[in-house]
Coordinates of C-alpha atoms in Angstrom, one line a residue:
M509 CA 0.0 0.0 0.0
K510 CA 1.4 3.4 -1.0
N511 CA 2.2 5.9 1.7
K512 CA -0.6 8.5 1.9
T513 CA 1.8 11.2 2.8
S514 CA 3.5 10.9 -0.5
L515 CA 0.4 11.9 -2.3
L516 CA 0.2 15.3 -0.5
P517 CA 1.7 18.3 -2.3
R518 CA 5.2 19.2 -1.1
E519 CA 5.2 22.4 1.0
E520 CA 7.0 25.3 -0.5
A521 CA 10.3 26.2 1.3
Q522 CA 9.9 29.2 3.6
P523 CA 12.4 32.0 2.8
S524 CA 15.0 32.5 5.5
R525 CA 14.6 35.6 7.7
C526 CA 18.3 35.7 8.7
P527 CA 20.2 38.8 7.5
D528 CA 22.7 38.4 4.7
N529 CA 26.2 37.3 5.6
S530 CA 27.8 40.7 5.1
A531 CA 30.0 42.9 7.2
F532 CA 27.3 45.6 7.5
K533 CA 24.3 43.4 8.3
Q534 CA 26.3 41.1 10.6
Q535 CA 27.8 44.1 12.4
R536 CA 31.4 43.3 11.6
L537 CA 32.4 46.7 10.4
P538 CA 35.5 48.3 12.0
A539 CA 34.4 50.3 15.0
W540 CA 36.1 52.7 17.4
K541 CA 35.0 53.0 21.0
P542 CA 36.4 55.9 22.9
Q543 CA 37.8 55.2 26.3
L544 CA 36.8 58.0 28.6
T545 CA 39.7 58.7 30.9
I546 CA 39.9 61.4 33.5
A547 CA 42.4 63.3 31.4
S548 CA 40.2 63.3 28.3
V549 CA 37.0 64.3 30.2
L550 CA 38.7 67.2 32.1
S551 CA 40.5 68.5 29.0
S552 CA 37.2 68.6 27.0
F553 CA 35.4 70.5 29.8
F554 CA 38.2 73.0 30.3
L555 CA 38.8 73.5 26.5
T556 CA 35.1 74.0 26.0
G557 CA 34.9 76.5 28.8
A558 CA 37.9 78.4 27.6
F559 CA 36.5 78.6 24.1
C560 CA 33.1 79.8 25.2
L561 CA 34.6 82.4 27.6
T562 CA 36.9 83.7 24.9
V563 CA 34.1 84.0 22.3
G564 CA 31.7 85.5 25.0
V565 CA 34.2 88.2 26.0
C566 CA 34.8 89.1 22.3
L567 CA 31.0 89.4 21.7
V568 CA 30.4 91.5 24.7
L569 CA 33.2 93.9 24.0
S570 CA 32.0 94.1 20.4
A571 CA 28.4 94.9 21.4
N572 CA 29.6 97.5 23.9
S573 CA 31.6 99.3 21.1
V574 CA 28.4 100.0 19.2
R575 CA 27.4 103.7 19.3
E576 CA 23.6 104.1 19.8
V577 CA 21.2 107.0 20.5
Q578 CA 17.6 106.3 21.4
I579 CA 14.9 109.0 21.4
D580 CA 11.5 108.3 22.8
Y581 CA 9.0 110.6 21.1
S582 CA 5.7 109.2 22.6
D583 CA 5.2 112.0 25.0
K584 CA 6.9 114.7 23.0
C585 CA 4.3 114.2 20.3
S586 CA 1.3 114.0 22.7
D587 CA -0.8 116.4 20.7
C588 CA -0.6 114.3 17.6
S589 CA -1.2 111.2 19.6
K590 CA -4.5 112.6 20.9
L591 CA -5.5 113.6 17.4
R592 CA -4.8 110.1 16.1
E593 CA -6.8 108.4 18.8
N594 CA -10.0 109.8 17.1
S595 CA -10.4 107.6 14.0
S596 CA -12.3 110.4 12.2
N597 CA -9.1 112.4 12.0
W598 CA -7.3 109.9 9.8
N599 CA -7.0 112.3 6.9
K600 CA -5.6 115.2 9.0
E601 CA -1.8 115.6 9.0
C602 CA 0.1 116.2 12.2
H603 CA 3.8 116.9 12.6
C604 CA 6.0 117.2 15.6
S605 CA 9.7 117.8 16.2
V606 CA 12.2 116.3 18.6
N607 CA 15.6 118.0 19.3
F608 CA 18.6 116.2 20.5
T609 CA 22.4 116.6 20.6
L610 CA 25.2 114.3 19.7
K611 CA 28.2 115.0 22.0
E612 CA 30.6 112.8 19.9
D613 CA 30.8 111.8 16.2
I614 CA 29.1 108.6 15.2
L615 CA 31.6 107.3 12.6
G616 CA 30.9 104.7 10.0
D617 CA 27.6 103.4 8.6
V618 CA 24.7 104.8 10.7
F619 CA 21.3 103.0 10.7
M620 CA 18.0 104.5 11.7
Y621 CA 15.4 102.2 13.4
Y622 CA 11.9 102.7 14.7
G623 CA 11.1 100.9 17.9
L624 CA 7.8 99.9 19.4
Q625 CA 7.1 98.8 23.0
N626 CA 4.2 96.8 24.2
F627 CA 3.1 95.9 20.7
Y628 CA 2.4 92.2 20.5
Q629 CA 2.9 90.5 17.1
N630 CA 3.2 87.0 18.4
H631 CA -0.5 86.2 18.7
R632 CA -1.3 83.2 16.5
R633 CA -4.4 84.8 14.9
Y634 CA -2.3 87.9 14.1
M635 CA 0.7 86.0 12.7
I636 CA -1.4 84.0 10.2
S637 CA -3.6 86.9 9.1
R638 CA -2.0 87.3 5.7
S639 CA -2.1 85.9 2.2
D640 CA 1.3 84.8 0.9
A641 CA -0.2 84.0 -2.5
Q642 CA -1.5 87.6 -2.7
L643 CA 1.9 88.9 -1.7
L644 CA 3.4 87.0 -4.6
G645 CA 1.2 88.9 -7.0
R646 CA -1.2 86.2 -7.8
N647 CA -4.9 86.7 -8.4
V648 CA -6.5 84.9 -5.4
N649 CA -9.8 85.0 -3.5
V650 CA -8.8 86.6 -0.2
Q651 CA -12.1 85.5 1.4
R652 CA -10.7 81.9 1.5
S653 CA -7.5 83.1 3.3
Y654 CA -6.8 83.8 6.9
C655 CA -7.1 87.5 6.4
A656 CA -10.5 87.9 7.9
P657 CA -11.8 90.3 9.1
F658 CA -9.4 92.4 7.0
S659 CA -10.1 90.6 3.7
T660 CA -12.9 92.5 2.0
Y661 CA -15.1 95.5 2.6
G662 CA -18.9 95.4 3.0
N663 CA -19.4 95.9 -0.7
G664 CA -17.2 92.9 -1.6
T665 CA -14.1 94.9 -2.6
P666 CA -10.9 93.0 -1.6
M667 CA -8.2 94.6 0.4
A668 CA -4.7 94.8 -1.0
P669 CA -2.8 93.8 1.0
C670 CA -5.2 91.9 3.2
G671 CA -4.7 90.8 6.8
A672 CA -4.1 92.2 10.3
I673 CA -0.4 92.4 9.9
A674 CA -0.6 94.6 6.8
N675 CA -3.4 96.7 8.2
S676 CA -1.4 97.6 11.3
M677 CA 1.7 98.6 9.4
F678 CA 3.9 101.3 11.0
N679 CA 3.4 104.5 8.9
D680 CA 5.1 107.3 10.7
T681 CA 7.4 109.4 8.5
I682 CA 10.7 110.4 10.1
D683 CA 13.2 112.9 8.7
L684 CA 16.5 113.9 10.3
F685 CA 17.9 117.4 10.1
Y686 CA 21.4 118.7 11.1
N687 CA 21.7 122.2 12.6
H688 CA 25.0 123.4 11.3
N689 CA 26.3 127.0 11.7
S690 CA 22.8 128.5 11.8
S691 CA 21.7 126.5 8.8
V692 CA 19.5 123.4 8.7
I693 CA 20.7 120.5 6.5
Q694 CA 18.6 117.5 5.9
V695 CA 20.4 114.3 6.4
P696 CA 20.2 112.1 3.3
L697 CA 18.6 108.8 4.1
L698 CA 18.5 105.6 2.0
K699 CA 15.1 103.9 1.9
T700 CA 16.0 100.9 -0.2
G701 CA 18.4 98.0 0.3
N702 CA 17.1 97.6 3.9
S703 CA 15.2 94.3 3.5
W704 CA 16.5 90.8 3.0
W705 CA 17.3 89.8 -0.6
T706 CA 15.1 86.7 -0.4
D707 CA 12.1 88.7 0.7
K708 CA 12.6 91.4 -1.9
N709 CA 13.2 89.0 -4.8
V710 CA 11.4 85.8 -3.9
K711 CA 8.6 86.2 -1.3
F712 CA 7.1 89.5 -2.5
R713 CA 6.1 90.4 -6.0
N714 CA 3.8 92.8 -7.7
P715 CA 1.0 91.7 -10.0
E716 CA 2.0 91.8 -13.7
S717 CA 0.6 94.8 -15.6
Y718 CA 1.8 97.7 -17.6
N719 CA 1.6 99.9 -14.5
L720 CA 0.9 99.4 -10.8
S721 CA -2.4 101.4 -10.6
S722 CA -3.9 99.1 -13.2
A723 CA -2.4 96.0 -11.5
F724 CA -4.3 96.8 -8.3
A725 CA -7.5 97.9 -10.0
G726 CA -10.6 96.5 -8.3
T727 CA -8.9 96.5 -4.8
A728 CA -8.8 98.9 -2.0
R729 CA -6.3 99.9 0.7
P730 CA -6.6 98.4 4.2
P731 CA -8.8 100.5 6.6
Y732 CA -5.9 101.9 8.6
W733 CA -3.8 103.0 5.6
Q734 CA -3.9 106.5 4.3
K735 CA -3.0 105.6 0.7
P736 CA -3.2 102.6 -1.5
V737 CA -0.3 100.1 -1.8
Y738 CA 0.7 101.3 -5.3
L739 CA 1.5 104.8 -3.8
L740 CA 3.9 103.7 -1.1
D741 CA 6.8 105.1 -3.0
E742 CA 5.9 107.2 -6.0
E743 CA 9.5 108.2 -6.7
D744 CA 10.9 104.7 -7.2
E745 CA 8.9 102.1 -9.1
R746 CA 11.2 99.3 -7.9
N747 CA 10.3 100.2 -4.3
N748 CA 6.5 100.4 -4.7
G749 CA 3.6 98.1 -4.1
Y750 CA 4.3 94.8 -2.4
V751 CA 8.1 95.1 -2.9
N752 CA 8.3 98.3 -0.8
D753 CA 11.1 97.9 1.7
D754 CA 9.1 99.4 4.6
F755 CA 6.2 97.0 4.0
I756 CA 8.4 94.0 3.6
I757 CA 10.3 94.7 6.9
W758 CA 7.0 95.2 8.7
M759 CA 5.6 91.9 7.4
R760 CA 8.4 90.0 9.2
V761 CA 6.7 89.8 12.7
S762 CA 8.6 90.0 15.9
A763 CA 8.6 87.3 18.7
F764 CA 8.7 89.9 21.5
A765 CA 6.5 92.8 22.5
T766 CA 9.4 95.3 22.4
F767 CA 11.2 95.3 19.1
R768 CA 12.9 97.5 16.5
N769 CA 12.8 97.5 12.7
L770 CA 15.3 99.0 10.3
Y771 CA 13.8 102.2 8.8
R772 CA 16.6 104.1 7.0
R773 CA 20.3 104.2 6.4
V774 CA 22.4 107.4 6.4
R775 CA 23.8 108.1 3.0
R776 CA 27.4 109.0 3.4
V777 CA 27.9 112.0 1.3
R778 CA 29.0 115.6 1.8
H779 CA 28.9 116.5 5.6
F780 CA 28.0 112.9 6.4
A781 CA 30.8 111.1 4.5
E782 CA 32.3 109.8 7.7
G783 CA 29.0 109.3 9.5
L784 CA 27.1 111.7 11.7
P785 CA 29.2 114.6 13.1
A786 CA 28.7 115.9 16.7
G787 CA 26.1 118.7 17.0
N788 CA 22.5 119.5 17.3
Y789 CA 19.9 117.5 15.4
T790 CA 16.1 117.5 14.9
F791 CA 13.7 114.6 14.1
R792 CA 10.7 115.9 12.2
I793 CA 8.0 113.3 12.5
S794 CA 4.7 112.9 10.6
Y795 CA 2.7 111.2 13.3
N796 CA 0.3 108.6 12.0
F797 CA 0.7 105.5 14.2
P798 CA -1.2 105.8 17.5
V799 CA 0.0 103.8 20.5
T800 CA -1.9 105.2 23.5
R801 CA -4.7 102.7 23.5
F802 CA -2.4 99.7 24.0
K803 CA -0.1 101.7 26.3
G804 CA 2.8 101.5 23.9
R805 CA 5.8 103.6 23.3
K806 CA 7.6 104.7 20.2
H807 CA 11.3 105.3 19.7
V808 CA 13.8 106.4 17.0
I809 CA 17.2 104.8 17.3
L810 CA 20.4 105.8 15.5
S811 CA 23.0 103.0 15.7
T812 CA 26.1 101.6 14.2
V813 CA 26.8 97.9 13.6
V814 CA 29.9 95.8 14.1
W815 CA 31.0 92.4 12.9
S816 CA 28.8 90.7 15.5
G817 CA 25.7 92.8 14.7
G818 CA 24.1 95.5 16.8
S819 CA 24.1 96.4 20.5
N820 CA 22.6 93.2 21.7
P821 CA 24.8 91.5 24.3
F822 CA 22.6 88.4 24.7
L823 CA 24.7 86.1 22.6
G824 CA 27.9 87.1 24.4
I825 CA 26.3 86.7 27.8
A826 CA 25.0 83.2 26.7
Y827 CA 28.6 82.2 25.7
L828 CA 29.9 83.5 29.1
V829 CA 27.3 81.5 31.0
C830 CA 28.0 78.3 29.1
G831 CA 31.8 78.8 29.4
T832 CA 31.5 79.4 33.2
A833 CA 29.3 76.4 33.6
A834 CA 31.7 74.1 31.7
T835 CA 34.7 75.4 33.6
L836 CA 33.0 75.0 37.0
T837 CA 31.9 71.5 36.0
G838 CA 35.6 70.7 35.2
F839 CA 36.7 71.9 38.6
V840 CA 34.0 69.9 40.4
I841 CA 35.0 66.7 38.5
T842 CA 38.6 67.4 39.3
G843 CA 37.8 67.7 43.0
I844 CA 35.7 64.5 43.0
H845 CA 38.5 62.6 41.2
L846 CA 41.2 63.8 43.7
K847 CA 39.0 62.9 46.6
L848 CA 38.3 59.4 45.3
R849 CA 41.9 58.8 44.4
K850 CA 43.0 59.7 47.9
K851 CA 40.4 57.3 49.4
K852 CA 41.5 54.5 47.0
T853 CA 45.2 55.0 48.0
Y854 CA 44.3 54.9 51.7
F855 CA 42.5 51.6 51.4
Q856 CA 45.3 50.1 49.3
R857 CA 47.9 50.9 51.9
R858 CA 45.8 49.1 54.6

């Protein structure tokens, strides 16, 4: 009688789950395992501490060498501030002047900033209230964006640009004058070249048309603006519309409630070829940005820059703290090592 098992179909061979016999999969590659000795550990801590302390001292000294003058004009322009608190006066101009004195020359490139205090830009709803597609010059439906309630007017006219960030753009006009020998000289200021190259050439573009006014036809300015976007700079077509430097810089929101944005650069010609000479100066401000309702303050800052940036010692202090911590840790480990070695020697002698 034939074996019944021989009539059954032969089971297919199961593939092996073992990894291939290679140096990589069998973990036979050459390896190096560092041996942590007390000499290597202590040297790494002390070298790290010395490096951080050296860099920190250089950064702090560099930040302290920055020349900076900060003028608070919130109270000095109080009359204009009261005028701007009433929204019905949006079309009325208001100017104020602030005098100050430079006791020493500010040599080199001089940058003018405007500073805001107690103005929070880090709220999530505020940060996302923009349309990046619109800022690229595309024809988009802003009602489907995050711009609401600053997307369209009641009659359906879309805002250009839309969103809370654009609507709250800083729009004070600041001019600087130098009082020299009973004559008043306006300091030449550069209003272009202040924004990042990637923002100016990649992230912001105007709609394509034969002129800007026709490109923005069918749109309206944001409620808090005094003029449409295609009139931000009527003198320079390359600095108008969405590619305006002041607008681009404002659209990069700050993480803190107190911040400063670059406004102008001093053009180094004639009397100001070496920088700003010592003497009496006057800021003439066209006041348009009210800050009283949110208890804010406004400043104008004149500052130089160095290889490490502006007058911000935070990075240098951070390096000093890290270097001090690494050095103290090295001394602590050294003390523990010496104590344990003495104890080990004592027991070996016994």
